[in-house]
PDB file of C-alpha atoms in Angstrom:
ATOM      1  CA  MET A   1     -22.468  -7.770  -7.732  1.00 76.00           C
ATOM      2  CA  LEU A   2     -21.396  -4.202  -5.885  1.00 79.00           C
ATOM      3  CA  PRO A   3     -21.383  -1.091  -7.451  1.00 85.00           C
ATOM      4  CA  SER A   4     -18.487   0.622  -9.716  1.00 87.00           C
ATOM      5  CA  LEU A   5     -15.997   3.872  -8.555  1.00 88.00           C
ATOM      6  CA  LYS A   6     -17.293   6.930  -9.507  1.00 84.00           C
ATOM      7  CA  LYS A   7     -14.363   7.572 -11.144  1.00 86.00           C
ATOM      8  CA  ALA A   8     -11.384   5.589 -11.798  1.00 85.00           C
ATOM      9  CA  LYS A   9      -8.222   5.505  -9.732  1.00 86.00           C
ATOM     10  CA  TRP A  10      -4.593   5.396 -10.424  1.00 82.00           C
ATOM     11  CA  LYS A  11      -2.763   3.367  -8.648  1.00 84.00           C
ATOM     12  CA  SER A  12      -5.280   2.999  -5.824  1.00 87.00           C
ATOM     13  CA  VAL A  13      -4.970   2.081  -2.348  1.00 88.00           C
ATOM     14  CA  PRO A  14      -7.555   0.335  -0.299  1.00 90.00           C
ATOM     15  CA  LEU A  15      -8.104   0.152   3.422  1.00 92.00           C
ATOM     16  CA  ALA A  16     -10.663  -1.511   5.603  1.00 91.00           C
ATOM     17  CA  VAL A  17     -12.023   1.373   7.987  1.00 91.00           C
ATOM     18  CA  GLY A  18     -14.502  -0.538  10.575  1.00 85.00           C
ATOM     19  CA  ASP A  19     -17.534  -1.826   8.267  1.00 85.00           C
ATOM     20  CA  ASN A  20     -16.254   0.288   5.306  1.00 87.00           C
ATOM     21  CA  LEU A  21     -13.593  -0.264   2.411  1.00 92.00           C
ATOM     22  CA  LEU A  22     -12.271   3.286   1.136  1.00 93.00           C
ATOM     23  CA  VAL A  23     -10.099   2.975  -2.045  1.00 94.00           C
ATOM     24  CA  MET A  24      -7.553   6.507  -2.712  1.00 93.00           C
ATOM     25  CA  GLU A  25      -5.364   6.728  -5.632  1.00 92.00           C
ATOM     26  CA  ALA A  26      -1.423   7.000  -4.273  1.00 92.00           C
ATOM     27  CA  ILE A  27      -0.874  10.190  -6.005  1.00 91.00           C
ATOM     28  CA  PRO A  28      -4.380  12.743  -4.930  1.00 92.00           C
ATOM     29  CA  LYS A  29      -5.613  15.022  -7.478  1.00 88.00           C
ATOM     30  CA  ASN A  30      -7.900  18.849  -7.118  1.00 85.00           C
ATOM     31  CA  ASP A  31     -11.001  17.172  -6.789  1.00 79.00           C
ATOM     32  CA  GLN A  32     -11.884  20.550  -7.610  1.00 74.00           C
ATOM     33  CA  LYS A  33     -10.103  21.982 -10.810  1.00 62.00           C
ATOM     34  CA  MET A  34     -10.012  17.991 -12.598  1.00 56.00           C
ATOM     35  CA  GLU A  35     -12.967  16.806 -11.462  1.00 69.00           C
ATOM     36  CA  HIS A  36     -11.941  14.392 -10.116  1.00 75.00           C
ATOM     37  CA  GLN A  37     -12.687  11.378  -6.543  1.00 85.00           C
ATOM     38  CA  SER A  38      -9.301  10.555  -5.570  1.00 90.00           C
ATOM     39  CA  PHE A  39     -10.749   9.343  -2.414  1.00 92.00           C
ATOM     40  CA  GLU A  40     -13.977   6.579  -2.280  1.00 92.00           C
ATOM     41  CA  ALA A  41     -15.537   4.994   0.580  1.00 91.00           C
ATOM     42  CA  LEU A  42     -17.918   1.605   0.035  1.00 90.00           C
ATOM     43  CA  MET A  43     -20.520   2.381   3.430  1.00 85.00           C
ATOM     44  CA  TYR A  44     -23.503  -0.147   3.207  1.00 82.00           C
ATOM     45  CA  GLY A  45     -27.047   2.225   4.151  1.00 78.00           C
ATOM     46  CA  GLU A  46     -29.707   5.081   2.583  1.00 74.00           C
ATOM     47  CA  ARG A  47     -28.383   5.463  -0.846  1.00 69.00           C
ATOM     48  CA  PRO A  48     -28.426   9.416  -2.114  1.00 65.00           C
ATOM     49  CA  LYS A  49     -31.536  10.749  -2.991  1.00 65.00           C
ATOM     50  CA  MET A  50     -32.456   9.714  -6.494  1.00 64.00           C
ATOM     51  CA  PHE A  51     -32.553   6.165  -5.969  1.00 64.00           C
ATOM     52  CA  LYS A  52     -34.132   4.265  -3.036  1.00 69.00           C
ATOM     53  CA  GLY A  53     -33.513   1.559  -0.756  1.00 72.00           C
ATOM     54  CA  VAL A  54     -30.959   0.715   1.506  1.00 79.00           C
ATOM     55  CA  ASP A  55     -27.541  -1.331  -0.084  1.00 83.00           C
ATOM     56  CA  PHE A  56     -23.877  -0.775  -0.851  1.00 86.00           C
ATOM     57  CA  PHE A  57     -22.717   3.048  -3.116  1.00 87.00           C
ATOM     58  CA  TRP A  58     -19.688   4.603  -2.587  1.00 89.00           C
ATOM     59  CA  HIS A  59     -19.358   7.804  -1.430  1.00 86.00           C
ATOM     60  CA  SER A  60     -16.913  10.177  -1.873  1.00 87.00           C
ATOM     61  CA  ILE A  61     -14.366  11.500  -0.013  1.00 90.00           C
ATOM     62  CA  PRO A  62     -12.393  15.422  -0.096  1.00 90.00           C
ATOM     63  CA  PRO A  63      -8.961  14.599  -0.643  1.00 92.00           C
ATOM     64  CA  PRO A  64      -5.816  15.049   2.013  1.00 94.00           C
ATOM     65  CA  PRO A  65      -5.730  20.085   2.385  1.00 94.00           C
ATOM     66  CA  TYR A  66      -1.658  19.706   0.026  1.00 94.00           C
ATOM     67  CA  VAL A  67      -4.185  18.827  -2.818  1.00 93.00           C
ATOM     68  CA  TYR A  68      -5.644  22.906  -3.099  1.00 90.00           C
ATOM     69  CA  ALA A  69      -1.369  24.609  -2.111  1.00 90.00           C
ATOM     70  CA  PRO A  70      -0.483  27.484  -4.683  1.00 88.00           C
ATOM     71  CA  GLY A  71       1.838  25.040  -7.021  1.00 86.00           C
ATOM     72  CA  TYR A  72       0.606  21.803  -5.830  1.00 88.00           C
ATOM     73  CA  GLY A  73       1.254  18.321  -8.243  1.00 82.00           C
ATOM     74  CA  VAL A  74       4.868  19.664  -9.897  1.00 82.00           C
ATOM     75  CA  ASP A  75       6.551  16.944  -7.843  1.00 87.00           C
ATOM     76  CA  ARG A  76       5.752  13.967  -6.262  1.00 87.00           C
ATOM     77  CA  SER A  77       5.785  15.839  -2.819  1.00 90.00           C
ATOM     78  CA  GLY A  78       2.913  15.258  -2.283  1.00 92.00           C
ATOM     79  CA  VAL A  79       2.806  11.296  -3.271  1.00 94.00           C
ATOM     80  CA  ILE A  80       1.732   8.505  -0.311  1.00 95.00           C
ATOM     81  CA  THR A  81       4.102   6.348   1.113  1.00 95.00           C
ATOM     82  CA  ALA A  82       2.297   4.888   4.001  1.00 96.00           C
ATOM     83  CA  CYS A  83      -1.047   4.065   5.218  1.00 96.00           C
ATOM     84  CA  THR A  84      -2.861   2.723   7.974  1.00 96.00           C
ATOM     85  CA  VAL A  85      -5.330   2.720  10.479  1.00 95.00           C
ATOM     86  CA  VAL A  86      -5.292   3.938  13.659  1.00 94.00           C
ATOM     87  CA  ASN A  87      -8.124   3.667  16.227  1.00 90.00           C
ATOM     88  CA  GLY A  88     -10.575   1.708  14.242  1.00 90.00           C
ATOM     89  CA  SER A  89     -11.978   4.826  12.197  1.00 91.00           C
ATOM     90  CA  SER A  90      -9.134   7.108  11.085  1.00 93.00           C
ATOM     91  CA  ILE A  91      -6.979   6.957   7.968  1.00 95.00           C
ATOM     92  CA  LEU A  92      -3.003   8.403   8.326  1.00 95.00           C
ATOM     93  CA  ILE A  93      -0.709   8.737   5.584  1.00 96.00           C
ATOM     94  CA  SER A  94       2.473   9.990   4.646  1.00 96.00           C
ATOM     95  CA  THR A  95       4.262  11.856   2.109  1.00 95.00           C
ATOM     96  CA  GLU A  96       7.170  11.944   0.108  1.00 91.00           C
ATOM     97  CA  SER A  97       8.144  15.326   1.766  1.00 91.00           C
ATOM     98  CA  LEU A  98       4.727  17.045   3.229  1.00 94.00           C
ATOM     99  CA  GLY A  99       4.833  14.980   6.728  1.00 94.00           C
ATOM    100  CA  THR A 100       1.642  13.074   7.476  1.00 95.00           C
ATOM    101  CA  TYR A 101      -2.022  13.289   7.256  1.00 95.00           C
ATOM    102  CA  CYS A 102      -4.638  12.095   9.442  1.00 94.00           C
ATOM    103  CA  LEU A 103      -8.480  11.343   8.596  1.00 94.00           C
ATOM    104  CA  ASP A 104     -11.355  11.079  10.794  1.00 93.00           C
ATOM    105  CA  THR A 105     -13.554   8.953   8.884  1.00 90.00           C
ATOM    106  CA  VAL A 106     -16.188   9.835  11.033  1.00 88.00           C
ATOM    107  CA  SER A 107     -16.034  13.679  10.365  1.00 90.00           C
ATOM    108  CA  GLY A 108     -15.263  13.008   7.285  1.00 89.00           C
ATOM    109  CA  LYS A 109     -12.462  15.697   8.278  1.00 93.00           C
ATOM    110  CA  TRP A 110      -8.057  15.906   7.632  1.00 95.00           C
ATOM    111  CA  SER A 111      -5.288  17.448  10.109  1.00 94.00           C
ATOM    112  CA  LYS A 112      -1.919  17.738  10.038  1.00 94.00           C
ATOM    113  CA  THR A 113      -0.458  14.874  12.989  1.00 92.00           C
ATOM    114  CA  GLY A 114       3.303  16.206  12.223  1.00 92.00           C
ATOM    115  CA  ALA A 115       6.341  16.870   9.449  1.00 93.00           C
ATOM    116  CA  TRP A 116       7.793  13.519  10.556  1.00 93.00           C
ATOM    117  CA  LEU A 117       6.544  10.413   8.100  1.00 94.00           C
ATOM    118  CA  LEU A 118       5.294   7.284   9.902  1.00 96.00           C
ATOM    119  CA  PRO A 119       7.963   4.398   9.777  1.00 96.00           C
ATOM    120  CA  PHE A 120       6.570   1.824   6.944  1.00 97.00           C
ATOM    121  CA  LYS A 121       6.685   1.788   3.186  1.00 95.00           C
ATOM    122  CA  GLY A 122       2.913   1.037   1.590  1.00 94.00           C
ATOM    123  CA  LEU A 123       0.343  -0.053   3.838  1.00 95.00           C
ATOM    124  CA  ALA A 124       1.098  -1.491   7.922  1.00 96.00           C
ATOM    125  CA  GLU A 125      -1.544  -3.130   9.726  1.00 94.00           C
ATOM    126  CA  TYR A 126      -2.833  -3.163  13.343  1.00 95.00           C
ATOM    127  CA  VAL A 127      -2.224  -6.478  15.247  1.00 93.00           C
ATOM    128  CA  PRO A 128      -4.189  -6.470  17.640  1.00 92.00           C
ATOM    129  CA  GLU A 129      -2.319  -9.294  19.977  1.00 90.00           C
ATOM    130  CA  TYR A 130       0.645  -7.450  20.265  1.00 92.00           C
ATOM    131  CA  ASP A 131      -1.043  -3.829  19.817  1.00 92.00           C
ATOM    132  CA  LEU A 132       1.422  -3.185  17.221  1.00 94.00           C
ATOM    133  CA  TRP A 133       1.558  -2.013  14.165  1.00 96.00           C
ATOM    134  CA  PHE A 134       2.930  -4.087  11.857  1.00 96.00           C
ATOM    135  CA  GLY A 135       4.458  -3.192   7.614  1.00 96.00           C
ATOM    136  CA  VAL A 136       7.375  -3.533   4.970  1.00 96.00           C
ATOM    137  CA  SER A 137      10.416  -0.831   6.285  1.00 96.00           C
ATOM    138  CA  ALA A 138      10.409   2.362   5.367  1.00 95.00           C
ATOM    139  CA  LYS A 139      14.092   1.698   4.694  1.00 92.00           C
ATOM    140  CA  GLY A 140      13.070  -1.007   1.979  1.00 87.00           C
ATOM    141  CA  GLY A 141      11.163  -4.387   1.087  1.00 81.00           C
ATOM    142  CA  GLY A 142      14.219  -6.062   2.931  1.00 90.00           C
ATOM    143  CA  VAL A 143      13.380  -5.456   6.030  1.00 95.00           C
ATOM    144  CA  LEU A 144      10.520  -5.531   8.089  1.00 96.00           C
ATOM    145  CA  CYS A 145       9.560  -3.192  11.523  1.00 96.00           C
ATOM    146  CA  ALA A 146       7.026  -3.379  14.238  1.00 95.00           C
ATOM    147  CA  SER A 147       5.798   0.525  15.710  1.00 95.00           C
ATOM    148  CA  ASP A 148       3.554   2.273  18.305  1.00 93.00           C
ATOM    149  CA  LEU A 149       1.370   4.624  16.106  1.00 93.00           C
ATOM    150  CA  GLY A 150      -0.910   4.191  18.250  1.00 87.00           C
ATOM    151  CA  ALA A 151       0.747   5.899  20.840  1.00 81.00           C
ATOM    152  CA  ALA A 152       2.403   8.542  18.302  1.00 81.00           C
ATOM    153  CA  SER A 153      -1.474   9.353  16.831  1.00 77.00           C
ATOM    154  CA  ALA A 154      -2.368  10.332  20.136  1.00 76.00           C
ATOM    155  CA  LYS A 155       0.414  12.824  20.954  1.00 77.00           C
ATOM    156  CA  GLN A 156       1.240  13.600  17.982  1.00 79.00           C
ATOM    157  CA  THR A 157       4.675  12.560  18.340  1.00 86.00           C
ATOM    158  CA  PRO A 158       7.351  10.689  15.792  1.00 91.00           C
ATOM    159  CA  PRO A 159       6.912   7.429  16.079  1.00 93.00           C
ATOM    160  CA  VAL A 160       9.154   5.371  17.010  1.00 92.00           C
ATOM    161  CA  VAL A 161      10.389   0.710  15.436  1.00 95.00           C
ATOM    162  CA  LEU A 162      10.456  -1.175  18.499  1.00 93.00           C
ATOM    163  CA  GLN A 163      11.949  -3.679  16.256  1.00 94.00           C
ATOM    164  CA  GLU A 164      12.888  -4.923  12.715  1.00 95.00           C
ATOM    165  CA  TRP A 165      13.346  -7.604  11.270  1.00 95.00           C
ATOM    166  CA  GLU A 166      16.301  -8.264   8.129  1.00 94.00           C
ATOM    167  CA  GLY A 167      16.370 -11.283   5.722  1.00 92.00           C
ATOM    168  CA  PHE A 168      13.475 -10.505   3.245  1.00 93.00           C
ATOM    169  CA  ALA A 169      14.905  -8.959   0.454  1.00 91.00           C
ATOM    170  CA  ALA A 170      13.729 -10.899  -3.293  1.00 89.00           C
ATOM    171  CA  PRO A 171      16.988 -13.158  -4.480  1.00 87.00           C
ATOM    172  CA  GLU A 172      16.741 -11.865  -7.357  1.00 85.00           C
ATOM    173  CA  GLY A 173      15.872  -9.344 -10.080  1.00 86.00           C
ATOM    174  CA  THR A 174      14.482  -5.925  -9.281  1.00 88.00           C
ATOM    175  CA  GLU A 175      11.539  -5.707  -6.750  1.00 90.00           C
ATOM    176  CA  LEU A 176       8.823  -3.592  -7.657  1.00 89.00           C
ATOM    177  CA  GLY A 177       7.209  -4.098  -4.366  1.00 90.00           C
ATOM    178  CA  SER A 178       6.817  -5.273  -1.376  1.00 93.00           C
ATOM    179  CA  HIS A 179       3.973  -6.027   1.278  1.00 93.00           C
ATOM    180  CA  LEU A 180       3.193  -7.474   4.832  1.00 95.00           C
ATOM    181  CA  LEU A 181      -0.565  -9.261   4.668  1.00 94.00           C
ATOM    182  CA  HIS A 182      -2.036 -10.240   7.853  1.00 94.00           C
ATOM    183  CA  LEU A 183      -3.234 -13.792   8.060  1.00 95.00           C
ATOM    184  CA  GLY A 184      -4.308 -13.639  12.040  1.00 91.00           C
ATOM    185  CA  ALA A 185      -3.061 -15.608  15.070  1.00 90.00           C
ATOM    186  CA  GLY A 186       0.763 -13.906  14.705  1.00 91.00           C
ATOM    187  CA  ARG A 187       0.670 -14.826  11.003  1.00 95.00           C
ATOM    188  CA  PHE A 188       1.810 -13.236   8.354  1.00 96.00           C
ATOM    189  CA  CYS A 189       2.895 -13.660   4.065  1.00 96.00           C
ATOM    190  CA  VAL A 190       5.088 -11.589   3.082  1.00 96.00           C
ATOM    191  CA  ALA A 191       4.064 -10.726  -0.824  1.00 95.00           C
ATOM    192  CA  LYS A 192       6.057  -9.598  -3.364  1.00 94.00           C
ATOM    193  CA  SER A 193       6.355  -8.926  -6.764  1.00 92.00           C
ATOM    194  CA  ILE A 194      10.015  -9.389  -8.819  1.00 92.00           C
ATOM    195  CA  MET A 195      11.508  -8.721 -12.527  1.00 89.00           C
ATOM    196  CA  SER A 196      13.833 -10.494 -13.787  1.00 85.00           C
ATOM    197  CA  THR A 197      16.214  -9.905 -17.084  1.00 81.00           C
ATOM    198  CA  ARG A 198      17.246 -13.118 -19.134  1.00 74.00           C
ATOM    199  CA  PRO A 199      18.712 -11.953 -22.544  1.00 73.00           C
ATOM    200  CA  GLN A 200      17.287 -14.469 -25.905  1.00 66.00           C
ATOM    201  CA  GLU A 201      18.946 -15.087 -28.775  1.00 57.00           C
ATOM    202  CA  THR A 202      16.223 -14.786 -32.262  1.00 57.00           C
ATOM    203  CA  CYS A 203      18.949 -16.533 -34.194  1.00 56.00           C
ATOM    204  CA  CYS A 204      20.770 -19.199 -34.128  1.00 53.00           C
ATOM    205  CA  GLN A 205      21.979 -19.494 -37.519  1.00 53.00           C
ATOM    206  CA  MET A 206      26.189 -19.319 -37.583  1.00 50.00           C
ATOM    207  CA  CYS A 207      25.197 -16.737 -40.578  1.00 50.00           C
ATOM    208  CA  CYS A 208      23.466 -14.553 -38.714  1.00 49.00           C
ATOM    209  CA  PHE A 209      24.162 -12.119 -36.399  1.00 46.00           C
ATOM    210  CA  HIS A 210      23.253 -12.569 -33.160  1.00 47.00           C
ATOM    211  CA  ASP A 211      20.735 -10.398 -32.396  1.00 48.00           C
ATOM    212  CA  THR A 212      19.547 -10.472 -28.388  1.00 52.00           C
ATOM    213  CA  THR A 213      16.547  -9.815 -27.163  1.00 62.00           C
ATOM    214  CA  ALA A 214      15.664  -8.951 -23.092  1.00 71.00           C
ATOM    215  CA  ILE A 215      12.583 -10.990 -21.969  1.00 77.00           C
ATOM    216  CA  VAL A 216      11.189  -9.560 -19.018  1.00 82.00           C
ATOM    217  CA  ASP A 217      10.308 -12.262 -16.610  1.00 85.00           C
ATOM    218  CA  LYS A 218       7.621 -10.633 -14.383  1.00 88.00           C
ATOM    219  CA  LEU A 219       7.217 -12.990 -10.711  1.00 90.00           C
ATOM    220  CA  VAL A 220       5.862 -12.547  -7.172  1.00 93.00           C
ATOM    221  CA  MET A 221       6.559 -14.349  -4.363  1.00 94.00           C
ATOM    222  CA  PHE A 222       5.199 -15.697  -1.207  1.00 95.00           C
ATOM    223  CA  THR A 223       6.543 -16.225   2.297  1.00 96.00           C
ATOM    224  CA  GLY A 224       5.261 -17.542   5.506  1.00 96.00           C
ATOM    225  CA  VAL A 225       6.024 -15.486   8.748  1.00 96.00           C
ATOM    226  CA  GLU A 226       5.189 -16.031  12.210  1.00 95.00           C
ATOM    227  CA  ILE A 227       6.084 -13.331  14.902  1.00 92.00           C
ATOM    228  CA  GLN A 228       6.053 -15.232  19.190  1.00 90.00           C
ATOM    229  CA  ARG A 229       7.046 -13.140  21.810  1.00 86.00           C
ATOM    230  CA  CYS A 230      10.419 -14.645  23.591  1.00 82.00           C
ATOM    231  CA  GLY A 231      10.043 -11.897  26.784  1.00 74.00           C
ATOM    232  CA  ARG A 232      11.319  -8.343  27.767  1.00 72.00           C
ATOM    233  CA  GLY A 233       8.573  -7.204  24.846  1.00 73.00           C
ATOM    234  CA  LEU A 234      10.513  -8.346  22.212  1.00 76.00           C
ATOM    235  CA  ASN A 235       8.879 -10.502  18.958  1.00 86.00           C
ATOM    236  CA  LYS A 236      11.178 -13.253  17.326  1.00 89.00           C
ATOM    237  CA  VAL A 237      10.559 -13.587  13.316  1.00 91.00           C
ATOM    238  CA  ILE A 238       9.749 -17.472  12.215  1.00 93.00           C
ATOM    239  CA  LYS A 239      10.709 -17.194   8.246  1.00 94.00           C
ATOM    240  CA  HIS A 240       9.035 -19.922   6.632  1.00 94.00           C
ATOM    241  CA  ARG A 241       9.125 -21.632   3.039  1.00 93.00           C
ATOM    242  CA  SER A 242       8.344 -19.290  -0.577  1.00 93.00           C
ATOM    243  CA  PHE A 243       6.610 -19.788  -3.185  1.00 93.00           C
ATOM    244  CA  ARG A 244       7.422 -18.323  -6.857  1.00 91.00           C
ATOM    245  CA  TYR A 245       4.880 -18.068  -9.404  1.00 91.00           C
ATOM    246  CA  SER A 246       5.415 -16.694 -13.259  1.00 88.00           C
ATOM    247  CA  MET A 247       3.490 -13.974 -14.378  1.00 84.00           C
ATOM    248  CA  GLY A 248       4.395 -15.028 -18.153  1.00 78.00           C
ATOM    249  CA  ALA A 249       7.561 -13.123 -19.965  1.00 70.00           C
ATOM    250  CA  CYS A 250       7.721 -10.726 -22.698  1.00 62.00           C
ATOM    251  CA  SER A 251      10.312  -8.649 -24.783  1.00 45.00           C
ATOM    252  CA  MET A 252      11.788  -5.434 -23.290  1.00 40.00           C
ATOM    253  CA  ALA A 253       9.968  -3.581 -26.171  1.00 37.00           C
ATOM    254  CA  LYS A 254       6.734  -4.485 -25.378  1.00 37.00           C
ATOM    255  CA  ILE A 255       6.954  -3.112 -21.519  1.00 36.00           C
ATOM    256  CA  LEU A 256       8.815   0.224 -23.219  1.00 33.00           C
ATOM    257  CA  TYR A 257       6.291   0.617 -26.067  1.00 28.00           C
TER     258      TYR A 257
END
């Protein structure tokens, strides 16, 4: 059984970095003031001094330096909007309006890469067979894109979107989140969480006023995607079947209250 995190995380984002697992909060906090730990890494090795032996343990990592700036936290400027792993051991994160930062997981030090933002929304994944990073575009969940973040990170210049593919928007309802998962061999899965509402009458008698309550359906949708090379450095996307699964329904009142 794996050990528990040192501190609970709100809207956590997991990242596989080499043989380690890093978990970070989407809204980093000033750990010094709040006795909080926004970043933790699950590592294997010699445990801290109070324990003996070799095992898995959670190691605290300092948050990005902008959390210590005066006035931080009064708006959404520091919310992490996109992240990825580059060079096998470094993490890039983009924020709402504070630019992009890099964490060297070997040294544990942060640095600002630039005022520009990653062209992705959420987690972008490196695909070695194409030597590119793929993910959901910052334009929205209906667009996928590819970029060379390795070159951008080395030169500390804004990354260029090499290709975009449209046609992946939710067919109905409100999209709550969208993720592109790499399955290997040029195959991917687009996973979406969707919320749709429909009216439901609580009384069917003609003598009563028809009180309607909004019923919320929570759905997840998975779409198979295959990316193939088609010459001149371009890639073609083949969209396969989609499957939707219901996570159950509840009234709007239950969600609001």
